[in-house]
Short mmCIF file of C-alpha atoms in Angstrom, two decimals:
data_model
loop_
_atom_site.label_atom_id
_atom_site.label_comp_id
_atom_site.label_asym_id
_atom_site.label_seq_id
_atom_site.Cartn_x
_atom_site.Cartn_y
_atom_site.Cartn_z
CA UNK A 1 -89.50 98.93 15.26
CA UNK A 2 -90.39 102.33 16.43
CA UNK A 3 -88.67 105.33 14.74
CA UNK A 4 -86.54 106.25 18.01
CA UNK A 5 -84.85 102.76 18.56
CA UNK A 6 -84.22 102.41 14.84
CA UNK A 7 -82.27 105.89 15.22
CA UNK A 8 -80.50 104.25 18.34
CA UNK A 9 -79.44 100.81 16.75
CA UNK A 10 -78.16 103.21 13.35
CA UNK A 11 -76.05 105.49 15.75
CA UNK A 12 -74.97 102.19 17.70
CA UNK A 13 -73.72 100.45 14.36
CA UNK A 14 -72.17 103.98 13.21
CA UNK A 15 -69.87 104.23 16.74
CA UNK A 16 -69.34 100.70 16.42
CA UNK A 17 -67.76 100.90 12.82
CA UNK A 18 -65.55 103.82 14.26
CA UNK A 19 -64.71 102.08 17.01
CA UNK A 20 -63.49 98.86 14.62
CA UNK A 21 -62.09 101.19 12.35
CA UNK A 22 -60.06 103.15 15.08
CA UNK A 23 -58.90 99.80 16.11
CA UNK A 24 -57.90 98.33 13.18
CA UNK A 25 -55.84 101.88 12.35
CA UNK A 26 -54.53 101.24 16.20
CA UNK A 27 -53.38 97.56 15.30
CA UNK A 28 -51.58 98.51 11.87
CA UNK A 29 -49.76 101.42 13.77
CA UNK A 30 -48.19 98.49 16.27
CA UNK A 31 -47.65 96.18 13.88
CA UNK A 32 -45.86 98.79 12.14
CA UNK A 33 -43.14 99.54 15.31
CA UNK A 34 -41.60 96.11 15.35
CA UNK A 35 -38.63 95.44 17.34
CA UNK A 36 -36.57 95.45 13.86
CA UNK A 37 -37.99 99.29 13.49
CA UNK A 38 -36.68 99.32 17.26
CA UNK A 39 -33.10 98.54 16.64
CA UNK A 40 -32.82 100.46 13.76
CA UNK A 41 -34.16 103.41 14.85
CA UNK A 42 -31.56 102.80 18.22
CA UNK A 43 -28.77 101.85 15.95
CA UNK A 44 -28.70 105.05 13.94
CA UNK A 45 -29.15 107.42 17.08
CA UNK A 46 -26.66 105.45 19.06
CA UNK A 47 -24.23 106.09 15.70
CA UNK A 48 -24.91 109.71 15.40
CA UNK A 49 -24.35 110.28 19.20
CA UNK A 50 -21.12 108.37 18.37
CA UNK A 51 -20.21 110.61 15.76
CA UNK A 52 -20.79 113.54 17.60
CA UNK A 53 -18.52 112.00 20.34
CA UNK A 54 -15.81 110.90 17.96
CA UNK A 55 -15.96 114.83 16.70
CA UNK A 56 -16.28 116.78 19.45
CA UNK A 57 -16.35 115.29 22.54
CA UNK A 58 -12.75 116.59 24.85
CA UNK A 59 -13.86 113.83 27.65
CA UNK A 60 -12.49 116.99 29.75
CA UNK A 61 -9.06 116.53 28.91
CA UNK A 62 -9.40 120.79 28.46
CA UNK A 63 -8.06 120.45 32.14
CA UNK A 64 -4.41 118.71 30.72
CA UNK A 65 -3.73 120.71 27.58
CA UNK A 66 -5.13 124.09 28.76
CA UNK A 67 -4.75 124.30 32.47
CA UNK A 68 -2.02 121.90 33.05
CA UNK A 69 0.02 122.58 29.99
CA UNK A 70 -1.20 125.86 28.60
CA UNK A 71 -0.68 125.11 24.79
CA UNK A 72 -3.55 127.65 24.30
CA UNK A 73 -1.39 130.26 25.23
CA UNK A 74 1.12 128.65 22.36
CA UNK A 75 -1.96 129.06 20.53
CA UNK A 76 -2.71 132.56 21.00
CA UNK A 77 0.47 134.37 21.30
CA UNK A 78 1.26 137.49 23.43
CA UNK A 79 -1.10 140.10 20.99
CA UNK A 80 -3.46 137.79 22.79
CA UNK A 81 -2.59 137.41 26.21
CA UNK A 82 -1.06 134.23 25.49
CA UNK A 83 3.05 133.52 25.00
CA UNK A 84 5.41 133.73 21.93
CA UNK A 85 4.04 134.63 18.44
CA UNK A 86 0.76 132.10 18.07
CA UNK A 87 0.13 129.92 15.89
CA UNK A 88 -1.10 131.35 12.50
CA UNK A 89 -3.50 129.12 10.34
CA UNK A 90 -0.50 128.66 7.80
CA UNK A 91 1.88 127.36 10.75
CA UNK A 92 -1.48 124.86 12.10
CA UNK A 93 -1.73 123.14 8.25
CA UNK A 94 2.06 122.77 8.75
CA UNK A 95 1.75 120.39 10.93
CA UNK A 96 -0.71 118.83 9.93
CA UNK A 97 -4.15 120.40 11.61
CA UNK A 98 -7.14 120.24 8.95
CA UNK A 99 -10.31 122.93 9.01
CA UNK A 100 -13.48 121.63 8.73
CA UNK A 101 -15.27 123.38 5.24
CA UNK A 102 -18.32 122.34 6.38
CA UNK A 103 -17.78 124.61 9.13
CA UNK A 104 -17.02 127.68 7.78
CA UNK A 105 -19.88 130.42 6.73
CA UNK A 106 -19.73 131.01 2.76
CA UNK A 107 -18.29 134.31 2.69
CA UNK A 108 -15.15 133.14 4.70
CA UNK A 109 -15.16 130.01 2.02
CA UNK A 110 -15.57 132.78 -0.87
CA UNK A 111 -12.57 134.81 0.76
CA UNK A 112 -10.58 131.96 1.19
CA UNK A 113 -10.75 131.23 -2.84
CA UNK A 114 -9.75 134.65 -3.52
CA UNK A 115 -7.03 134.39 -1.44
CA UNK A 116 -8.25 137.46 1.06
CA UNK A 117 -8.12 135.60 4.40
CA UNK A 118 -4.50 136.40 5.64
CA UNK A 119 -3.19 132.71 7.02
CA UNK A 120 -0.43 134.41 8.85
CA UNK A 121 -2.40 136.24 11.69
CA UNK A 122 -3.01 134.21 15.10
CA UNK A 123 -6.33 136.06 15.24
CA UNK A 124 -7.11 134.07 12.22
CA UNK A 125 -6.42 130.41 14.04
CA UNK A 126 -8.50 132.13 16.77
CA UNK A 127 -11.63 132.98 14.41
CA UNK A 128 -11.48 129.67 13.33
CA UNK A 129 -11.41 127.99 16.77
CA UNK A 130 -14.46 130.38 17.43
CA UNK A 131 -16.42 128.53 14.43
CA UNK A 132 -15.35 124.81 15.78
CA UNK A 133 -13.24 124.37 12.19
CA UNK A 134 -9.95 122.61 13.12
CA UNK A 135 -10.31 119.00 13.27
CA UNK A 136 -10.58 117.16 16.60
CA UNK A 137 -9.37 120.74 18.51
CA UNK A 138 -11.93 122.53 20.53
CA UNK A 139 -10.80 126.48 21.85
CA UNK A 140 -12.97 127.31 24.48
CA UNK A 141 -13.56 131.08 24.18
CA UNK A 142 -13.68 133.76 26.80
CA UNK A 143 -16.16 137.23 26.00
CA UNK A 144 -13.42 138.72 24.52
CA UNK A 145 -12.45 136.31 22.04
CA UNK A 146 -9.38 135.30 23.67
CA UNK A 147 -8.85 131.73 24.52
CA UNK A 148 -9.39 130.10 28.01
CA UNK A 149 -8.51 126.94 26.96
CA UNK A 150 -8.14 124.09 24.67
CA UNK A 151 -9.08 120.25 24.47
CA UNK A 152 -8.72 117.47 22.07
CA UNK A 153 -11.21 115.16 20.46
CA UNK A 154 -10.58 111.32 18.91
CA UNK A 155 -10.70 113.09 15.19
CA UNK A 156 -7.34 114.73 15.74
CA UNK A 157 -5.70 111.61 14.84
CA UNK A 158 -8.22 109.85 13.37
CA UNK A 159 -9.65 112.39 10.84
CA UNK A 160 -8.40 114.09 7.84
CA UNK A 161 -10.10 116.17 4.93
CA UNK A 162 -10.77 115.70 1.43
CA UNK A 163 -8.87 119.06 0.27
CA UNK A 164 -11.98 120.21 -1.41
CA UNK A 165 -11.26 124.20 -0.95
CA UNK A 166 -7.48 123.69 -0.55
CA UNK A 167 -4.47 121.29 1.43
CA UNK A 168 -5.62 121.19 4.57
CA UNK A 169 -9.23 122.51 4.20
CA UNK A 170 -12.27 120.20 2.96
CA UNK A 171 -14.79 117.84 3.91
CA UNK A 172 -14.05 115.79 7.20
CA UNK A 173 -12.98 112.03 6.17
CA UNK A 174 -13.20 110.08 9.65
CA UNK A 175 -11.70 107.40 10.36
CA UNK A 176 -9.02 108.44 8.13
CA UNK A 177 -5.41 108.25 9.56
CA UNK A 178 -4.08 111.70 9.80
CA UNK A 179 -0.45 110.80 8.53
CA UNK A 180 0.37 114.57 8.17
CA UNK A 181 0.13 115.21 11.88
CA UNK A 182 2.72 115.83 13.70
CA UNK A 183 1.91 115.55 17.19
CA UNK A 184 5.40 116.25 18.75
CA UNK A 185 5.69 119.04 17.11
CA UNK A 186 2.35 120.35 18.90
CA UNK A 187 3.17 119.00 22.17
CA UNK A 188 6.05 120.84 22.15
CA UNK A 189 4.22 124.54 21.38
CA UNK A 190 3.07 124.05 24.98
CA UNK A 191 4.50 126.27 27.66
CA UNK A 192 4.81 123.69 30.50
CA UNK A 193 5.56 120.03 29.56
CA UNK A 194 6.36 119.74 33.36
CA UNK A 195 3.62 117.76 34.42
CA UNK A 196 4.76 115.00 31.66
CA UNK A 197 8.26 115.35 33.08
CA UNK A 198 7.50 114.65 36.21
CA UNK A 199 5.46 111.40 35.00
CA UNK A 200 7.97 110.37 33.33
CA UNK A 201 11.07 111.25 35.91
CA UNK A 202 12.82 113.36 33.85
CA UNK A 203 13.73 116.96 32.69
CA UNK A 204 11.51 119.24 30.53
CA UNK A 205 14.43 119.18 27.57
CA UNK A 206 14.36 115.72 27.52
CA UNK A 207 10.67 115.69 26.71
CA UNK A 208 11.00 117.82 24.17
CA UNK A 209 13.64 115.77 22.65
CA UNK A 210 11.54 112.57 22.59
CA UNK A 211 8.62 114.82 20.81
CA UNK A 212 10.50 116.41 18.60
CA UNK A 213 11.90 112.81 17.13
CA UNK A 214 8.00 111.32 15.83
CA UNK A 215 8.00 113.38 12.99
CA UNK A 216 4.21 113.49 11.10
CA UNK A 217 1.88 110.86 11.66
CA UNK A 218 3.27 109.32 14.32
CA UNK A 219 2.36 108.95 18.13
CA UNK A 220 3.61 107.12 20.77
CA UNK A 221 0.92 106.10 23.17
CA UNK A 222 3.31 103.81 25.05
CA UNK A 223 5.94 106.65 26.04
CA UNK A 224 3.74 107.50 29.47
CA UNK A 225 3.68 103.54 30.37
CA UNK A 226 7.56 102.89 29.93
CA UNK A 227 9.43 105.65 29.65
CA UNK A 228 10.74 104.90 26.35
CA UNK A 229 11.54 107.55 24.19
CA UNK A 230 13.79 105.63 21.58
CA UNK A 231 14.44 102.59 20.13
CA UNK A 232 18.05 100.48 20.60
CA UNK A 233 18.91 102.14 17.58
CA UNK A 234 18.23 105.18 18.40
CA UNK A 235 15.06 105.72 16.09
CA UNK A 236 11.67 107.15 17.68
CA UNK A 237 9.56 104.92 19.62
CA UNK A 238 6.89 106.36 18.48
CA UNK A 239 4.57 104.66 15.79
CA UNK A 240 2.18 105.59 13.01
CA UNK A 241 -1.17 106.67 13.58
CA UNK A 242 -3.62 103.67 12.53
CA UNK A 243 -6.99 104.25 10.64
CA UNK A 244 -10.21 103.89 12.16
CA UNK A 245 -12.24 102.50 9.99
CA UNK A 246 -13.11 98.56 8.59
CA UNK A 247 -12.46 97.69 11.88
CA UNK A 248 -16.25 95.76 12.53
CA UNK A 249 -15.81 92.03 12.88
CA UNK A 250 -11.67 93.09 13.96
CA UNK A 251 -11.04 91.41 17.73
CA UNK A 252 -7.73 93.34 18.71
CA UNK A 253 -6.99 96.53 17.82
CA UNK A 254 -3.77 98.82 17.53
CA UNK A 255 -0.58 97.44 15.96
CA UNK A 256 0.61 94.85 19.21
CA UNK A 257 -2.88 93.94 20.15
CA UNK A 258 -3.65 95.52 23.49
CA UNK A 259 -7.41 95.04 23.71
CA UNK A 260 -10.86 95.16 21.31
CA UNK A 261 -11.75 98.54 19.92
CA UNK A 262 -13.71 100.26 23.25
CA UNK A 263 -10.92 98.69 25.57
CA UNK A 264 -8.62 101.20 23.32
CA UNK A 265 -11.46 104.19 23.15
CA UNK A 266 -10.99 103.73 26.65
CA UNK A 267 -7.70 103.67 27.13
CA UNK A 268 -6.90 106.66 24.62
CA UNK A 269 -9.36 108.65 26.11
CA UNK A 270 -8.13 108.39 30.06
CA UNK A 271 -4.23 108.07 29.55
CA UNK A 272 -3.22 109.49 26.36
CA UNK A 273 -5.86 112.29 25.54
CA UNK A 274 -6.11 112.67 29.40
CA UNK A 275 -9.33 113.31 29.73
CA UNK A 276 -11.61 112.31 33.12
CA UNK A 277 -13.06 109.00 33.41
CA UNK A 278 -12.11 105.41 34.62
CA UNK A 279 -9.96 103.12 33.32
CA UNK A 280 -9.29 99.58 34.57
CA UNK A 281 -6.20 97.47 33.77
CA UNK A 282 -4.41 95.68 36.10
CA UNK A 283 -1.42 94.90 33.56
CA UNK A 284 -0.61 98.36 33.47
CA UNK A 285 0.68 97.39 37.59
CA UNK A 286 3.23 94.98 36.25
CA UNK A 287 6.38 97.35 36.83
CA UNK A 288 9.16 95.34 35.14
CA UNK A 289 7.55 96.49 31.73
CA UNK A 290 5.49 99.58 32.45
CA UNK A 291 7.57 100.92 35.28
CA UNK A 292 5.91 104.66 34.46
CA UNK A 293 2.03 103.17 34.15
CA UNK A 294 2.67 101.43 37.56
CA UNK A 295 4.41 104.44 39.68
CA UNK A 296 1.64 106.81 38.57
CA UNK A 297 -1.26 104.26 39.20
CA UNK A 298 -2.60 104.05 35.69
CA UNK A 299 -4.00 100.71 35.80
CA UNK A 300 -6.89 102.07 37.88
CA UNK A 301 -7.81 105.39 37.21
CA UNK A 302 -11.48 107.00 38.37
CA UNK A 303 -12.75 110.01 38.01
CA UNK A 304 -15.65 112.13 39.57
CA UNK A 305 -17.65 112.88 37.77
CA UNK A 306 -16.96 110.38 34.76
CA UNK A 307 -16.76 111.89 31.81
CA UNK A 308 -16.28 108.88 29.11
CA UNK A 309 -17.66 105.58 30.21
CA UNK A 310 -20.74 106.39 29.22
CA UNK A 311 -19.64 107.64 25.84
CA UNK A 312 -17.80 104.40 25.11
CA UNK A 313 -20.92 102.37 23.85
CA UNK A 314 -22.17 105.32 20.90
CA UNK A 315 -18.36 105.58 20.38
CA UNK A 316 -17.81 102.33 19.59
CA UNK A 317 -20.71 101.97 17.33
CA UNK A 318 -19.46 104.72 15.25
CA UNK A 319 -16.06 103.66 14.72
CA UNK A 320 -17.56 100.07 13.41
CA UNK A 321 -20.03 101.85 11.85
CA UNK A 322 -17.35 103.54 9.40
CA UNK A 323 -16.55 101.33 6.44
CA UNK A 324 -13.21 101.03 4.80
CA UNK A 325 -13.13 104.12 1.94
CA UNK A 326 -13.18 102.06 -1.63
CA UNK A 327 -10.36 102.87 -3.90
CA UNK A 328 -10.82 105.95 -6.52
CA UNK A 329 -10.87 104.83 -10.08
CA UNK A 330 -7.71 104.47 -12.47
CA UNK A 331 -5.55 104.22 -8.44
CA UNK A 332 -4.72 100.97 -9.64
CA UNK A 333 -4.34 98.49 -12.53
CA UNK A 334 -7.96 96.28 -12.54
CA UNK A 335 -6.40 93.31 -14.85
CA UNK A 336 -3.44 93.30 -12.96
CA UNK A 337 -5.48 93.63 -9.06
CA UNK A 338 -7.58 90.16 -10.80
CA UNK A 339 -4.39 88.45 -10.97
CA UNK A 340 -2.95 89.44 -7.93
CA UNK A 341 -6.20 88.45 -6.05
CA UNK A 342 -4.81 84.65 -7.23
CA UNK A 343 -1.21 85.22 -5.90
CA UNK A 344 -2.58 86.61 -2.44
CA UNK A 345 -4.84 83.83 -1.79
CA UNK A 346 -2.68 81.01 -3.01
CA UNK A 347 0.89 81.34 -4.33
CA UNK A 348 1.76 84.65 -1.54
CA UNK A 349 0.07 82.68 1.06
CA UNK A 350 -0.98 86.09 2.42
CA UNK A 351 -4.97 84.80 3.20
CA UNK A 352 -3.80 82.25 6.06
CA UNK A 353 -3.33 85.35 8.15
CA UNK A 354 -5.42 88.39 5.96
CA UNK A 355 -8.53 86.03 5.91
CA UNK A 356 -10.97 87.80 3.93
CA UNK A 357 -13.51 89.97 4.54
CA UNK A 358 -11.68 91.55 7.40
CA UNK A 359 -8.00 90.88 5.93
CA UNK A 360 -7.17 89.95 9.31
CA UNK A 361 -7.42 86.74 11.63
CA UNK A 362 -11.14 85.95 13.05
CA UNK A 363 -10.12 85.37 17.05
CA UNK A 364 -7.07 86.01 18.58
CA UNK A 365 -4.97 87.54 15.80
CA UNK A 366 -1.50 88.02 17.46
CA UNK A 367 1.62 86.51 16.16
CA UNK A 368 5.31 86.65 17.57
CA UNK A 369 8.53 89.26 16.13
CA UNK A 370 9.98 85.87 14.94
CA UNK A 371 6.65 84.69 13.45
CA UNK A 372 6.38 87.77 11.05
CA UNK A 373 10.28 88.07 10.60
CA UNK A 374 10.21 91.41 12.44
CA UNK A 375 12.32 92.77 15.71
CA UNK A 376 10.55 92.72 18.81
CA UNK A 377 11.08 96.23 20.62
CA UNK A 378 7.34 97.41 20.09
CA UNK A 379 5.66 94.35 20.73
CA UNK A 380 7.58 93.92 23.79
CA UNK A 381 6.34 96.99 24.85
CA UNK A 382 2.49 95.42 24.95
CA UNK A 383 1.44 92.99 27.42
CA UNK A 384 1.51 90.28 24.98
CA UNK A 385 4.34 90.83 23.26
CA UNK A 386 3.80 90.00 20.00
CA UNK A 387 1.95 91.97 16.83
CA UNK A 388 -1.65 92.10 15.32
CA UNK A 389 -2.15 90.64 12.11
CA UNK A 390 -3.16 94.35 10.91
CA UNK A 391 -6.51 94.59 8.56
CA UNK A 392 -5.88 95.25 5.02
CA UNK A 393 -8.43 97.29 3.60
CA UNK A 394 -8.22 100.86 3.18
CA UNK A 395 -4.26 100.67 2.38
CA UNK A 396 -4.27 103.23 -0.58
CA UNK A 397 -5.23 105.61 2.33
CA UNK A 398 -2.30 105.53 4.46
CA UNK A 399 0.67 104.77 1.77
CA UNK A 400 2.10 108.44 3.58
CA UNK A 401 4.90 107.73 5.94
CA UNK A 402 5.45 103.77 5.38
CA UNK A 403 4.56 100.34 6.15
CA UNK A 404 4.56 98.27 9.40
CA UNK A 405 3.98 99.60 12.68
CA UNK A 406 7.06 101.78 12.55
CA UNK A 407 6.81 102.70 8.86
CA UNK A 408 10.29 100.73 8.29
CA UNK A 409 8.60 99.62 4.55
CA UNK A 410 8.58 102.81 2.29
CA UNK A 411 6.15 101.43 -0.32
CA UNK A 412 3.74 98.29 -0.63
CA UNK A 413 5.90 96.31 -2.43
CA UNK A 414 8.81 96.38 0.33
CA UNK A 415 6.33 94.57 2.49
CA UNK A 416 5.49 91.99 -0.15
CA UNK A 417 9.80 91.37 -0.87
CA UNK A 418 9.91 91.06 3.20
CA UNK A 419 7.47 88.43 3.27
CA UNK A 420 8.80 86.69 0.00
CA UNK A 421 12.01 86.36 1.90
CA UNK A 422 10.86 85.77 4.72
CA UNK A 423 8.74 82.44 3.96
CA UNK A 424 10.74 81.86 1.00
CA UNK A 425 7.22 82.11 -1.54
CA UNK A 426 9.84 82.96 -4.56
CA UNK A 427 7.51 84.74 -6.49
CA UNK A 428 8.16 86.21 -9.63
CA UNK A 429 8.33 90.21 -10.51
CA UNK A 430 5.04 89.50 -12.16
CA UNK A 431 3.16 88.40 -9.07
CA UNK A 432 5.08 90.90 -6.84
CA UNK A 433 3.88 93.48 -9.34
CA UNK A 434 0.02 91.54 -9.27
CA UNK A 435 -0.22 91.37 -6.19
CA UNK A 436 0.97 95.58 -4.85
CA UNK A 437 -1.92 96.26 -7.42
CA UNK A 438 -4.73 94.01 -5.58
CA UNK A 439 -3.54 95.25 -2.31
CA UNK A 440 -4.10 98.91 -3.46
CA UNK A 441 -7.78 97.61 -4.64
CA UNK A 442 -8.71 96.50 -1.34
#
């Protein structure tokens, strides 16, 4: 072979080998994006984007608390341009608002130890709302550091803080149900509650009246459907906040059922945080039980532009995606949780209903007022009329402000003597005792 074509065959055999070994590389790299690395990689965007949504996202409802109702001027006081004294940071953790540490640069988190931040001054609240640190509340800042207006996120109600620095102020715990909240009482700081008056068909006072009754960490998210403010009794309608967490593998969510966990995001986020979307639900037309819902058309609500539908999918994966918080250690009695594990599944007969792992029914997990040994007022204000078998885990999170929907059971084992009465289990002290512990475990 002539010197020439024996350097032509060696530089043939040398691209070939790169080209085989560029291939091969080229094979490994696809056979190392499988679908599996697909969906995970689109499951944890799709739950970030959620959180970010579940955290900061007003859906435009800016235009209902700041323009309609003008609780930023509440907010800011007159030294501000705003009305009355504002609201100082001391007054906001009063009712129940929470500040974001994580937020906060280090020298204000440094001041705040040595007690040199003065929690009395509006301008304070104001500084704060300028670093996006109070809890599902967004301020949306003019040049001169005055507020134009304010909007709510999901987290208000949903989120609370570890009290890391101090009450109030620490690490954001979502899903969490704020049971220190007190809604009303924030409502009320607004200006103009007109436009909910006029919803509703009465007078401004008598707005304030029905606010002022919840009390902290309760809501009523069925006051703008039927108009009622109070119970037969002449208790609040309104009902405690609910977690938001351990609810994957939950159908119906909220305490009487309503719909699955986006119908509610949905709901929520175009009738109660009033933000601008659409919102489908032809029940809501039925004006013998939502005469308000039906007058003001809230069974088909659309918006242009849409501002939530398309949130509702990363929003939803977020909420499943946050797991029920475990218990801290020494919260309850171990030996004593073991035993009552027995009693819950067999003597209390409390698994037929709380089926384990999601401590509530797999399906449709309603059940009637009679059924559960309850009255009927708030389930008759759903379209079912009946209550959700509520999911258990999480409890020693929410022990603040009762048991039930209404909070009508002070402490855990109320709700266990209720149901010992109620399906005559005659259980002893012992296994009323066992079994409080196990729930706290859960």
């Amino acid at each position: 072979m002539r010197p020439h074509f024996q350097r032509i065959v060696a530089a043939s055999l040398v691209v070939g080998a790169l080209i085989s070994a560029a291939a091969v590389a080229g094979t490994r790299q696809m056979l190392a994006v499988t679908p599996d690395t697909d969906i995970d990689e689109h499951a944890q965007q799709t739950a970030d984007e959620g959180r970010r949504i579940f955290r900061f996202d007003t859906f435009g409802d800016e235009a209902f608390w700041g323009d309609t109702l003008k609780l930023h001027q509440a907010i800011q006081g007159t030294r501000f341009g705003g009305v009355g004294a504002g609201v100082s940071p001391r007054a906001a953790l009063a009712v129940g608002l929470k500040v974001d540490v994580d937020a906060l640069p280090q020298t204000l988190i440094d001041n705040l130890r040595k007690g040199q931040v003065n929690l009395d001054d509006p301008a304070t609240t104001l500084a704060l709302l300028q670093l996006n640190a109070v809890i599902g509340v967004t301020g949306f800042i003019q040049p001169s550091g005055r507020l134009r207006s304010i909007g709510i996120q999901c987290a208000l109600c949903h989120s609370t803080v570890d009290n890391s620095l101090a009450p109030g102020i620490g690490h954001r715990l979502d899903g969490w149900a704020n049971r220190d909240l007190n809604v009303g009482a924030i409502v009320n700081l607004a200006p103009d509650l007109s436009a909910i008056a006029v919803v509703l068909g009465v007078d401004e006072p008598t707005v304030r009246k029905v606010l002022a009754a919840w009390g902290p960490g309760k809501f009523d998210a069925d006051l703008l459907l039927d108009g009622k403010g109070f119970r037969p009794d002449g208790r609040t309608a309104a009902t405690l906040i609910p977690p938001a967490f351990g609810l994957a593998g939950v159908n119906l969510h909220t305490w009487t059922g309503w719909g699955s966990v986006p119908y509610w995001n949905a709901f929520v986020a175009n009738l109660e945080m009033h933000g601008k979307g659409t919102f489908f639900d032809p029940r809501l037309n039925d004006a013998s039980q939502f005469p308000v819902a039906a007058r003001a058309g809230f069974g088909n609500v659309r918006n242009d532009p849409d501002l939530i539908s398309g949130k509702l999918p990363a929003l939803h994966v977020y909420q499943l995606a946050i797991a029920a918080p475990k218990p801290p250690p020494g919260s309850f009695d171990r030996n004593a949780a073991l035993r009552g594990k027995q009693v819950f599944e067999n003597a209390g007969q409390c698994a037929s209903c709380h089926v384990p792992p999601t401590y509530t029914e797999p399906g449709w997990n309603m059940h009637s007022a009679q059924e559960i040994g309850s009255d009927d007022f708030q389930a008759n204000r759903a379209p079912d009329r009946k209550y959700r078998t509520s999911p258990l885990k999480g409890l020693w999170t929410h022990q603040t402000g009762g048991f039930y929907h209404d909070g009508r059971f002070a402490t855990l084992l109320d709700v266990v003597n209720h149901y010992d009465t109620r399906f005559g289990l005659s259980l002893t002290a012992q296994q009323k005792s066992d079994l409080v512990e196990y729930l706290k475990s859960l």
